[in-house]
Tab-separated table of C-alpha atoms and ligand atoms in Angstrom:
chain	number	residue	atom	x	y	z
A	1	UNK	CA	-21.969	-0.043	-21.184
A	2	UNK	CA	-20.852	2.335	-18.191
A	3	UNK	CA	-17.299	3.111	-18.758
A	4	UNK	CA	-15.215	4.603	-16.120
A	5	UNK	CA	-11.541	5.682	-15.484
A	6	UNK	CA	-9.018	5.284	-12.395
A	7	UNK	CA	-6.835	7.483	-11.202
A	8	UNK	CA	-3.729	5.939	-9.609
A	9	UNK	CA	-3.095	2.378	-9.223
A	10	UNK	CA	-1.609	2.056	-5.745
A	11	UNK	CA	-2.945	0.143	-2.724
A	12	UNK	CA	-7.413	1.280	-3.063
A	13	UNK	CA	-7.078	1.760	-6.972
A	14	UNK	CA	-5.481	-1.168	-7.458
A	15	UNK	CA	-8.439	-3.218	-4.887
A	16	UNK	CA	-11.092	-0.922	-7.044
A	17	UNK	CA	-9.494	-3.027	-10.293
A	18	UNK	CA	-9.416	-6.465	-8.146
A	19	UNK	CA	-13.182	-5.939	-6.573
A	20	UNK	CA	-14.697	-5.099	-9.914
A	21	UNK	CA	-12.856	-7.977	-11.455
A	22	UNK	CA	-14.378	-10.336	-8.626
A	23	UNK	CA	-18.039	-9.285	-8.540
A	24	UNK	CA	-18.576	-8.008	-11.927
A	25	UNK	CA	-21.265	-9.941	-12.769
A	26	UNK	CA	-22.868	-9.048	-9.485
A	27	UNK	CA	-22.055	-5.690	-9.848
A	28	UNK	CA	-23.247	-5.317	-13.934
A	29	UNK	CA	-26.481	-7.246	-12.882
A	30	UNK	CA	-26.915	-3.883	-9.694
A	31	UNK	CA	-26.474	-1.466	-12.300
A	32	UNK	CA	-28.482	-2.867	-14.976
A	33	UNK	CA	-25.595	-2.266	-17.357
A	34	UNK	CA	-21.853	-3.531	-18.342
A	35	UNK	CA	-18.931	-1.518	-16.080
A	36	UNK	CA	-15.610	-1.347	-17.917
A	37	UNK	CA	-12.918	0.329	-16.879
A	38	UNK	CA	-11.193	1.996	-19.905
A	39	UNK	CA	-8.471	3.620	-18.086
A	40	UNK	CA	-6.427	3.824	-14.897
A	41	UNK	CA	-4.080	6.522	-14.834
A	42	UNK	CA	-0.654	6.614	-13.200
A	43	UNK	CA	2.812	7.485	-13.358
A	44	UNK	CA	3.651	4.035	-13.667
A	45	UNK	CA	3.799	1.127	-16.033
A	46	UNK	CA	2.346	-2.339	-14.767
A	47	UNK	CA	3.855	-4.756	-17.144
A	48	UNK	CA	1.951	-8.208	-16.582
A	49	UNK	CA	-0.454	-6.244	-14.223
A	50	UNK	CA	-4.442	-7.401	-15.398
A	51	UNK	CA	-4.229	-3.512	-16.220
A	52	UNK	CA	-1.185	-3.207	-18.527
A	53	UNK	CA	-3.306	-2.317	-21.175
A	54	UNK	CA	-5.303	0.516	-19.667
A	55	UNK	CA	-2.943	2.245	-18.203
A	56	UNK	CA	-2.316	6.303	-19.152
A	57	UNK	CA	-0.200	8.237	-18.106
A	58	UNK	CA	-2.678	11.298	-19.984
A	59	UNK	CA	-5.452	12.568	-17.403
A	60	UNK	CA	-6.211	14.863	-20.951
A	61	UNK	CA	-7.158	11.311	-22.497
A	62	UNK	CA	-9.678	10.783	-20.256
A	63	UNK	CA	-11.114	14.411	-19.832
A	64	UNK	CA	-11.895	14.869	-23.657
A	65	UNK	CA	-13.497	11.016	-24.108
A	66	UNK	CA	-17.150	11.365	-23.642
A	67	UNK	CA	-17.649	7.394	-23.238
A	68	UNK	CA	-15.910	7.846	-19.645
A	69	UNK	CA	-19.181	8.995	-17.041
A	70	UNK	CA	-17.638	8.098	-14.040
A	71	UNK	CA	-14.042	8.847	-13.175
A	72	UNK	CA	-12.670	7.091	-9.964
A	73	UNK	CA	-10.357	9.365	-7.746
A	74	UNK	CA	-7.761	7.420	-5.037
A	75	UNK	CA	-4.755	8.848	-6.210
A	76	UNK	CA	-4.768	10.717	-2.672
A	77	UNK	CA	-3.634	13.978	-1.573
A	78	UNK	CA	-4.872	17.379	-2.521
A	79	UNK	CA	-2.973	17.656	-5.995
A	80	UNK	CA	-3.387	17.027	-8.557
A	81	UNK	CA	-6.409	15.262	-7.515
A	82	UNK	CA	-8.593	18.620	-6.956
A	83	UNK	CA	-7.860	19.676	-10.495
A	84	UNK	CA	-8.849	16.350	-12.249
A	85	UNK	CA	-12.047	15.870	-9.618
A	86	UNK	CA	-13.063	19.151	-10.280
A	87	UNK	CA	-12.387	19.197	-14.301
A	88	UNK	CA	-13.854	15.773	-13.975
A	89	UNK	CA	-17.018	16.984	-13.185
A	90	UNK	CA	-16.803	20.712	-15.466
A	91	UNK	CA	-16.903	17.659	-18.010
A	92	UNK	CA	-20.156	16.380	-17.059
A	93	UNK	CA	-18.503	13.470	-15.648
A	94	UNK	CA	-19.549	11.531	-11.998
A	95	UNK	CA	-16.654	11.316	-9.544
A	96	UNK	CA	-16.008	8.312	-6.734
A	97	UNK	CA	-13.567	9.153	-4.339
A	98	UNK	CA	-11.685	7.675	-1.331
A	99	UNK	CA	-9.848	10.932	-0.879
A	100	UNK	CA	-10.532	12.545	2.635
A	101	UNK	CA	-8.022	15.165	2.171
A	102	UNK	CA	-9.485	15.948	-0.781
A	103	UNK	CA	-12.995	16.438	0.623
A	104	UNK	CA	-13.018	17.807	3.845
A	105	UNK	CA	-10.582	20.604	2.044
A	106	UNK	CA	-12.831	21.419	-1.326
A	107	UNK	CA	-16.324	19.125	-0.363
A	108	UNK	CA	-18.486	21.638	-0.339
A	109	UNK	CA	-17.164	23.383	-3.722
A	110	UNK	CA	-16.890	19.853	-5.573
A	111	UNK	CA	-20.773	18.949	-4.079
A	112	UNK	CA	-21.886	22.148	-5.406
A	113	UNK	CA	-20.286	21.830	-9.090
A	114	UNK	CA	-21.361	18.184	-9.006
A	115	UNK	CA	-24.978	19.110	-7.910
A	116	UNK	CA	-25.416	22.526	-10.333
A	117	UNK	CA	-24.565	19.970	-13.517
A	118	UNK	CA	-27.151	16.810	-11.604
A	119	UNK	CA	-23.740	14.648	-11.662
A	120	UNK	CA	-22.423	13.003	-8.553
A	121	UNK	CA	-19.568	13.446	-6.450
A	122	UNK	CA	-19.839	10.923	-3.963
A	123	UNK	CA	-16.768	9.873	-0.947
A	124	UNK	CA	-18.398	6.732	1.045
A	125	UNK	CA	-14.605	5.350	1.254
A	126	UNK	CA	-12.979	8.571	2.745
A	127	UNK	CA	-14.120	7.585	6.112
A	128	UNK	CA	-14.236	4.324	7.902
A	129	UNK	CA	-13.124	2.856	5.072
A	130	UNK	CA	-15.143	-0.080	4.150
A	131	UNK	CA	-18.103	1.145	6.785
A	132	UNK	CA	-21.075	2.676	5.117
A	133	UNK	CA	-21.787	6.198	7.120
A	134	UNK	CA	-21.948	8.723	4.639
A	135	UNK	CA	-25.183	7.199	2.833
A	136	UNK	CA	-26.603	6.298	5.658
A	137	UNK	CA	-26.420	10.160	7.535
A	138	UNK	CA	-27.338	11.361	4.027
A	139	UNK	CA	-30.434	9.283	3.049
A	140	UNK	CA	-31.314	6.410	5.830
A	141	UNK	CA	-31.024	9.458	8.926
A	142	UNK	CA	-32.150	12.161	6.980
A	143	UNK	CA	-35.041	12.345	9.749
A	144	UNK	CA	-33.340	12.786	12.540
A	145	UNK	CA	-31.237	15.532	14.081
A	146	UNK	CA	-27.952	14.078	14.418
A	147	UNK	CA	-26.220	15.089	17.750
A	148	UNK	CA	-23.232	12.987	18.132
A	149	UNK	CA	-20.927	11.262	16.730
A	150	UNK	CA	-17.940	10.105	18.009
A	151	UNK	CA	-15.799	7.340	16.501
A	152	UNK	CA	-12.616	5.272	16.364
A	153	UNK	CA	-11.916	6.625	12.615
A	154	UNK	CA	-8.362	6.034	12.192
A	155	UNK	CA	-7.460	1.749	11.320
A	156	UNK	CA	-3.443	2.270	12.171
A	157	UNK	CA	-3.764	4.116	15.409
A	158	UNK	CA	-6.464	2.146	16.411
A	159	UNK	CA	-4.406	-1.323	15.512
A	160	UNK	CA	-1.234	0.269	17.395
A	161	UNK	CA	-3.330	1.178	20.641
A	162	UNK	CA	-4.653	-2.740	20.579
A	163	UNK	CA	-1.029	-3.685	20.602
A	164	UNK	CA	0.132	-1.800	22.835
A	165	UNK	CA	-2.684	-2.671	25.412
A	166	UNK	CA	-2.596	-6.517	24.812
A	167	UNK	CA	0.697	-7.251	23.653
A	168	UNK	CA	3.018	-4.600	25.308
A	169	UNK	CA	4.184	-3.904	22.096
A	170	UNK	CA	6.849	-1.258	20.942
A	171	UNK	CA	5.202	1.822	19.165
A	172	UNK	CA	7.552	1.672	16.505
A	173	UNK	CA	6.845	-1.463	15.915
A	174	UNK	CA	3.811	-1.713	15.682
A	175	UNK	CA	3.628	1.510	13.289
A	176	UNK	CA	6.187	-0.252	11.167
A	177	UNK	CA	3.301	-3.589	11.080
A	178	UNK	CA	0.513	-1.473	10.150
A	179	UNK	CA	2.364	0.048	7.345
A	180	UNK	CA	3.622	-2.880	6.052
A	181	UNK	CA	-0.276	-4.084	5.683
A	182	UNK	CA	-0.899	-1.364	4.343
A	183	UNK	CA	-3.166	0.301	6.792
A	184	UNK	CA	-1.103	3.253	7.292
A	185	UNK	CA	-1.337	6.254	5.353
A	186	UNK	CA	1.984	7.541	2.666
A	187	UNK	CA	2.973	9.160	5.589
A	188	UNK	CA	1.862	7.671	8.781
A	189	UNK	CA	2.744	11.344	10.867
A	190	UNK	CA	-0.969	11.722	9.369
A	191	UNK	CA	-1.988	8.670	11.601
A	192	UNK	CA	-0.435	8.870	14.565
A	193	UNK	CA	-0.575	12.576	15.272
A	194	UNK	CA	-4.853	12.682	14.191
A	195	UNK	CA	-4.517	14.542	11.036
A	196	UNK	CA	-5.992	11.377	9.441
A	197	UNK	CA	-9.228	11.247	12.076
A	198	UNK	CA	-9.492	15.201	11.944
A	199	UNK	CA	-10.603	15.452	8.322
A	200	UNK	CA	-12.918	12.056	8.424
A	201	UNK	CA	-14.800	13.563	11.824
A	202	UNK	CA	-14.585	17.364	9.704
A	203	UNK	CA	-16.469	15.344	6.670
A	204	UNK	CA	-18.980	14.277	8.943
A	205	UNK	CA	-19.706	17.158	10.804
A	206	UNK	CA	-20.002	19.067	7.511
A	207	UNK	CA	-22.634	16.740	6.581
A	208	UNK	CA	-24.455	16.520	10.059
A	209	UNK	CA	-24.679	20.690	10.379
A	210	UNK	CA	-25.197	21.503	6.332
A	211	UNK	CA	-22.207	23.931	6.893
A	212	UNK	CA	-18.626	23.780	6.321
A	213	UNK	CA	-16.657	22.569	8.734
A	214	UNK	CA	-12.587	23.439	8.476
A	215	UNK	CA	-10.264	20.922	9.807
A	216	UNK	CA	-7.702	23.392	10.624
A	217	UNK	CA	-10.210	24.623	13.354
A	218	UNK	CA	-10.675	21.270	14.820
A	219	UNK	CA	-8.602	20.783	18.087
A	220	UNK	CA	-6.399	17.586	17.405
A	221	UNK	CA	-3.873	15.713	19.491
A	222	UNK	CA	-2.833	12.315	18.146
A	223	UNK	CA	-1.241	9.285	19.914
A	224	UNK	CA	2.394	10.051	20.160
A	225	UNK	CA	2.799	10.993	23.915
A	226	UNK	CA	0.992	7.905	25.020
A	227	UNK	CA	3.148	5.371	26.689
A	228	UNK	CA	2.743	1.912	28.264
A	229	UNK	CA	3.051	3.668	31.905
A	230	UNK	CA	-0.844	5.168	30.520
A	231	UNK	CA	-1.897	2.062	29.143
A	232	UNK	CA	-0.969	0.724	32.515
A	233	UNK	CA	-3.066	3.280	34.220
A	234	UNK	CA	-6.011	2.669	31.924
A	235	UNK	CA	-5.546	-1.167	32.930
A	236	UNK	CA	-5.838	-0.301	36.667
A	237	UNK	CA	-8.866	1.851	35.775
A	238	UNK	CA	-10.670	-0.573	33.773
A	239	UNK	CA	-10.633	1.244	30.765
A	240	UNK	CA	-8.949	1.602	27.664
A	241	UNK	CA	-6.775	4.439	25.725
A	242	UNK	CA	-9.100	4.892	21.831
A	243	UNK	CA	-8.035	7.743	19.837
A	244	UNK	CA	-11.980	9.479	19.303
A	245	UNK	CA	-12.711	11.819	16.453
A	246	UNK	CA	-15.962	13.682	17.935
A	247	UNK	CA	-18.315	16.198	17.083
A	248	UNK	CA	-20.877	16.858	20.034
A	249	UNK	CA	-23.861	19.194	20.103
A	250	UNK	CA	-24.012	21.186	23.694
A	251	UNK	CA	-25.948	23.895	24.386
A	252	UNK	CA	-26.887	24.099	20.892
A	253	UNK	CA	-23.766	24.538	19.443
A	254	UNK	CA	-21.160	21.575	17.542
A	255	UNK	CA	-17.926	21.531	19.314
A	256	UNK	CA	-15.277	18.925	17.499
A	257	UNK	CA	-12.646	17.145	18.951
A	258	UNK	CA	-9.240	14.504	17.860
A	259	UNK	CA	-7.609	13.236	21.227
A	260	UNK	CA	-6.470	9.976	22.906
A	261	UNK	CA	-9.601	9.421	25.419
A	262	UNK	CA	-9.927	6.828	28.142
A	263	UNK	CA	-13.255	4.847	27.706
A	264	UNK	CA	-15.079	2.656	30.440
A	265	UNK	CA	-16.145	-0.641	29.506
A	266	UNK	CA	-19.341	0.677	29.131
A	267	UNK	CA	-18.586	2.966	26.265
A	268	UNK	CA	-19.816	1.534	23.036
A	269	UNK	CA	-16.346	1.905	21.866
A	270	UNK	CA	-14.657	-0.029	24.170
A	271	UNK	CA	-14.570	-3.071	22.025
A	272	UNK	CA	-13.450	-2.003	18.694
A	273	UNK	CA	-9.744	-3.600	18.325
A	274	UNK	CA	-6.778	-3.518	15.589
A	275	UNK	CA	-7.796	-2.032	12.333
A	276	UNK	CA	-11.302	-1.862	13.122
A	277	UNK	CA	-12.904	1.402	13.234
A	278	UNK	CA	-16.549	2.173	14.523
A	279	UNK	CA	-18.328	5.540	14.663
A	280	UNK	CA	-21.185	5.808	17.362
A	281	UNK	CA	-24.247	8.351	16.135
A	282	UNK	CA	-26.695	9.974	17.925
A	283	UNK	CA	-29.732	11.304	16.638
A	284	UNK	CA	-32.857	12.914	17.935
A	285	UNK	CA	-35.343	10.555	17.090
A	286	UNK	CA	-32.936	7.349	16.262
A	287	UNK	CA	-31.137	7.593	19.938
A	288	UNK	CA	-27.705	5.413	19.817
A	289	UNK	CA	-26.843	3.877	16.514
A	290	UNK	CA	-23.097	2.241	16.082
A	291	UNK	CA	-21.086	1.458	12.577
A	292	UNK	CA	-18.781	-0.917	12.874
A	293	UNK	CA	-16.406	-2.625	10.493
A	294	UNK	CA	-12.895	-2.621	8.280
A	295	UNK	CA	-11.811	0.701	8.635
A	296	UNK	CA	-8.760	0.550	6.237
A	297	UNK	CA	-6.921	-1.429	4.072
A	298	UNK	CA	-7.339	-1.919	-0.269
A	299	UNK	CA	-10.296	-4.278	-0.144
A	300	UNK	CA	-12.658	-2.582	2.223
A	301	UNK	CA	-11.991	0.530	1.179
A	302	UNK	CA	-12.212	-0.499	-2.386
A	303	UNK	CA	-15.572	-1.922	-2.117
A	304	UNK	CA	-16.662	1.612	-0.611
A	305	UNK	CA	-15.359	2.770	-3.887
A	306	UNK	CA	-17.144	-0.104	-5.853
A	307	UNK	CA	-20.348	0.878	-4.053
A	308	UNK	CA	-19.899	4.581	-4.962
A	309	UNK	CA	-19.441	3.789	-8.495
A	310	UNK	CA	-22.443	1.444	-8.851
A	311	UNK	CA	-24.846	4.676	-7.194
A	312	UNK	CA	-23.286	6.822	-9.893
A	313	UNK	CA	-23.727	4.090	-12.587
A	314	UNK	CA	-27.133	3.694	-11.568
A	315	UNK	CA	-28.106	7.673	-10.975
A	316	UNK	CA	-26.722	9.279	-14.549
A	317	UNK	CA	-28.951	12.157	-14.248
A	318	UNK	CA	-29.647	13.115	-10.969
A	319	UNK	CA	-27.738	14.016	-7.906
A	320	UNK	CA	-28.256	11.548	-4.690
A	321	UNK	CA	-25.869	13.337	-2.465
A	322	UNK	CA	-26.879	15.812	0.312
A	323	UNK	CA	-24.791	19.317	0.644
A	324	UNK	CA	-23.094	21.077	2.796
A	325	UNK	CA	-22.895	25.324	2.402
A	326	UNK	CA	-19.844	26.551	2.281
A	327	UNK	CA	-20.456	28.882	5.247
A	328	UNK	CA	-17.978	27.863	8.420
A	329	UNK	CA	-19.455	26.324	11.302
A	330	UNK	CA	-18.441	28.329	14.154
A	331	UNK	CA	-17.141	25.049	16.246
A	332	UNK	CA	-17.953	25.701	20.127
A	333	UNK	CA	-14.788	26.772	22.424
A	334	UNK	CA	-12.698	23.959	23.654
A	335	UNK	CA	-12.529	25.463	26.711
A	336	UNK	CA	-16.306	25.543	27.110
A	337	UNK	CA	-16.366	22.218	26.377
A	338	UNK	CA	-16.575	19.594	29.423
A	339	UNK	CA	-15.492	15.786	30.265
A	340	UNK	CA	-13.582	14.329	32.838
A	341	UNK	CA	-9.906	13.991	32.849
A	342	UNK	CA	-7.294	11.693	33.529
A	343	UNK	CA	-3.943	13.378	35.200
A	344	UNK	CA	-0.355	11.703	36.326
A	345	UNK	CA	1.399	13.923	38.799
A	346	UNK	CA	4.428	13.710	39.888
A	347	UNK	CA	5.042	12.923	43.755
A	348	UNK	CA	2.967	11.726	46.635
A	349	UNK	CA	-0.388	11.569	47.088
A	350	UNK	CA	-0.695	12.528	50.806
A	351	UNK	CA	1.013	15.674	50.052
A	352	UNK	CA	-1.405	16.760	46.904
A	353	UNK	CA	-4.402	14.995	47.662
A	354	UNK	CA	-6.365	18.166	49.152
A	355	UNK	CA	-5.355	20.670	47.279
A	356	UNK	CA	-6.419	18.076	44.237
A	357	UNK	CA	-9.744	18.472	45.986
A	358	UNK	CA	-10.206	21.825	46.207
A	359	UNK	CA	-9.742	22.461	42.166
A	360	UNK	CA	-10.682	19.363	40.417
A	361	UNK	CA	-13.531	18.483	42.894
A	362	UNK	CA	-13.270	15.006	44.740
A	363	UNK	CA	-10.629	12.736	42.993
A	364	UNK	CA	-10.141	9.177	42.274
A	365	UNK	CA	-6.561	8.444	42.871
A	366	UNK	CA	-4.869	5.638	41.101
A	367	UNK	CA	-1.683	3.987	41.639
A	368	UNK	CA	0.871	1.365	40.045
A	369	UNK	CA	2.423	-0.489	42.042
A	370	UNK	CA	5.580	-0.023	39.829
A	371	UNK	CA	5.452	3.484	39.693
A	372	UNK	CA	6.552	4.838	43.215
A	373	UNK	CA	7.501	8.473	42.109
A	374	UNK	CA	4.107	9.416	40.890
A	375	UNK	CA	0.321	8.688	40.889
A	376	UNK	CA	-2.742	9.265	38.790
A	377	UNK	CA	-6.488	10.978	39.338
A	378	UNK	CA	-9.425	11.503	38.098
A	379	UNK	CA	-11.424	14.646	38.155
A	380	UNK	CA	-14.903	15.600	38.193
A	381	UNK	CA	-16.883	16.426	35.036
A	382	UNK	CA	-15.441	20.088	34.340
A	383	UNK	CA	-15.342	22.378	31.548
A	384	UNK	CA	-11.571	22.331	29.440
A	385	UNK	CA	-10.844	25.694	30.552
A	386	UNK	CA	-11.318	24.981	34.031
A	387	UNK	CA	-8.889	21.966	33.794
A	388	UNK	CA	-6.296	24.092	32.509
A	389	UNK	CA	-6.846	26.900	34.713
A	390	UNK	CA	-6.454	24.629	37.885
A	391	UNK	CA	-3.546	22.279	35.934
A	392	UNK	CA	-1.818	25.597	36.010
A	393	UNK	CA	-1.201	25.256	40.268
A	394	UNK	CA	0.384	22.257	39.605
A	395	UNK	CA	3.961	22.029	37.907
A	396	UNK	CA	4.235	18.397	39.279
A	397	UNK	CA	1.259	17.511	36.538
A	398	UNK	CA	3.340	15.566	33.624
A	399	UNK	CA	0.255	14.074	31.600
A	400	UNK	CA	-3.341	14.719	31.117
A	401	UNK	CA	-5.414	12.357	29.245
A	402	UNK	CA	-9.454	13.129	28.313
A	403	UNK	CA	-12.122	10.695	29.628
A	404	UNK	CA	-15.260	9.906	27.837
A	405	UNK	CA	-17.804	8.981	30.265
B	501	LIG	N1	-4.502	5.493	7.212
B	501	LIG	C1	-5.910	5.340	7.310
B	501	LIG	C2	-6.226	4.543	8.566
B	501	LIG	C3	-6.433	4.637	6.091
B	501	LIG	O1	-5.293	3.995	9.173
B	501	LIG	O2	-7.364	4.485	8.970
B	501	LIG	C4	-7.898	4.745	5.916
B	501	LIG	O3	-8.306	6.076	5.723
């Protein structure tokens, strides 16, 4: 008998409870061994819950009973779930997380501690929810050289920007939608401005480079300054407004990214819709690769937890994970870093269109036909810094948009 405990019952623990109640015969015949789960931990009582009688509301309970191997963190946030992780495993016990916070802050520590003692400390569910991407860059692409990956990381944003584009919809709306199905994280500013996508794309980039990458020195802009009038550009364009979480190796060197992008139909991206996320890879030897699938809500993301548990369950002695250092990755320079970019202006095009020329190289002017008072281009592949050098000769520039070729 594998028992384990759960910490906090909200939206993932309480799908963790509901998924293990569903496939535990499935999931007892994987393992090779009965899963119980003695305890799930929370504030709260759940009177006529299928888990009134395990609740605690002691995480000392569970730290000093040997029986529990495996202790299940999706309480979110950084406290107190780093202290009980990380005592977790001082204890000799296995930890499942879904806690990206938690992970792209203290991963590397928590791998280390996890890997010293041969326990696990495993986070498939802390990005792309119910997509399997961590395993697969840690064991199935260990051969390859991983050079890119970009991907549509974040469910809400990614279900608002579908809305928006097909529907017309209101962005508060729509926000208010994908909370209420409870895609949307505690608070949603994490969403909507990239936080969210910024520590999922720093995860993977540790793991991809072996070295620590910090979130706080990943460039992120979220979706809150796009409007319809851009979706309605994109539209002329042919291409659509995704919210990309990227990390990119150029001239031998990782540069990492969280922005609104405009993507051609072309892009592999193109298609992923509503909650969906998707996170394209590139590798050395592989070439192009795509993950695709439920990116948030309590059932994928609890079966990413289920899965976790069942590698723990079925590894009690030995470590499975890869490692990242704790050495920082020096990211590459945004401004170094080059794309094409999409740019309103304000006023006519006659007026601007050779000066436009001269700095961003030879533009592709676009035009709605209900917008008389401004227009939109498209510059030439150039480097960030050379955008905002030449954006700097024009004050009549209101919005600037990256495009991923
Ligand atoms: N708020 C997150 C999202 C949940 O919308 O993708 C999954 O991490």
């Amino acid at each position: 008998m594998i028992k384990i405990a759960v910490l906090g019952y909200g939206t993932v623990g309480s799908g963790v409870v509901e998924v293990i109640k569903t496939n535990g015969a499935l999931i007892n015949q994987r393992i090779g061994e009965e899963l119980e789960i003695k305890y799930v931990l929370d504030l709260r009582e759940f009177p006529g819950s299928p888990v009134e009688h395990l609740i605690t509301h002691d995480f000392e309970e569970i730290i000093k009973d040997e029986e529990v191997k495996i202790v299940v963190e999706v309480m979110g946030g950084i406290e107190p779930a780093y202290t009980f992780v990380k005592r977790s495993l001082l204890a000799g016990k296995s930890v499942a997380t879904s806690n990206k916070a938690l992970v792209a802050k203290h991963g590397a520590e928590l791998l280390s501690i996890a890997g010293e003692r041969n326990l696990n400390f495993l986070f498939e569910a802390s990005v792309g929810g119910g997509i399997p991407i961590i395993r697969p860059l840690t064991s199935s692409l260990t051969g390859d050289e991983v050079e890119e990956i970009t991907g549509i990381l974040n469910g809400t944003t990614n279900y608002m920007l579908s809305k928006m584009y097909y529907e017309n919809a209101d962005y508060d709306a729509v926000l208010k939608e994908a909370q209420e199905m409870g895609y949307a994280e505690r608070d949603p500013s994490a969403d909507v401005e990239g936080q969210d996508a910024c520590r999922k794309i720093a995860i993977l980039a540790s793991l991809i480079s072996g070295k620590c990458v910090d979130f706080e020195h990943i460039y992120t802009e979220g979706i809150t300054e796009i409007t319809t009038e851009d979706i309605g550009y994109a539209k002329a364009l042919d291409m659509k407004i995704k919210l990309l979480a990227s990390c990119k190796r150029e001239d031998s060197q990782f540069g990492a990214i969280v922005a609104p992008h405009m993507i051609a139909k072309n892009h592999p991206l193109y298609n992923v819709e509503d909650v969906f996320n998707a996170i394209f890879v590139k590798g050395n030897m592989l070439g192009d690769a795509m993950f695709y699938g439920s990116g948030a809500g309590k059932l994928p993301t609890a079966s990413a937890v289920v899965g976790d548990i069942v590698e723990a369950a079925k590894n009690p002695e030995r470590s499975v994970m890869g490692t990242w250092s704790g050495e920082t990755l020096e990211l590459k320079e945004k401004s170094d870093t080059k794309k094409r970019f999409f740019v309103r202006v304000k006023g006519s095009e006659e007026a601007l269109r050779e000066e436009l020329d001269k700095v961003f190289g030879t533009v592709r002017i676009v035009k709605l036909p209900e917008l008389n008072s401004e227009f939109g281009f498209l510059t030439e592949v150039m480097s960030e810094g050379d955008y905002e050098t030449g954006a700097k000769q024009f004050p009549q520039i209101c919005h600037m948009i990256r495009v991923e070729a």
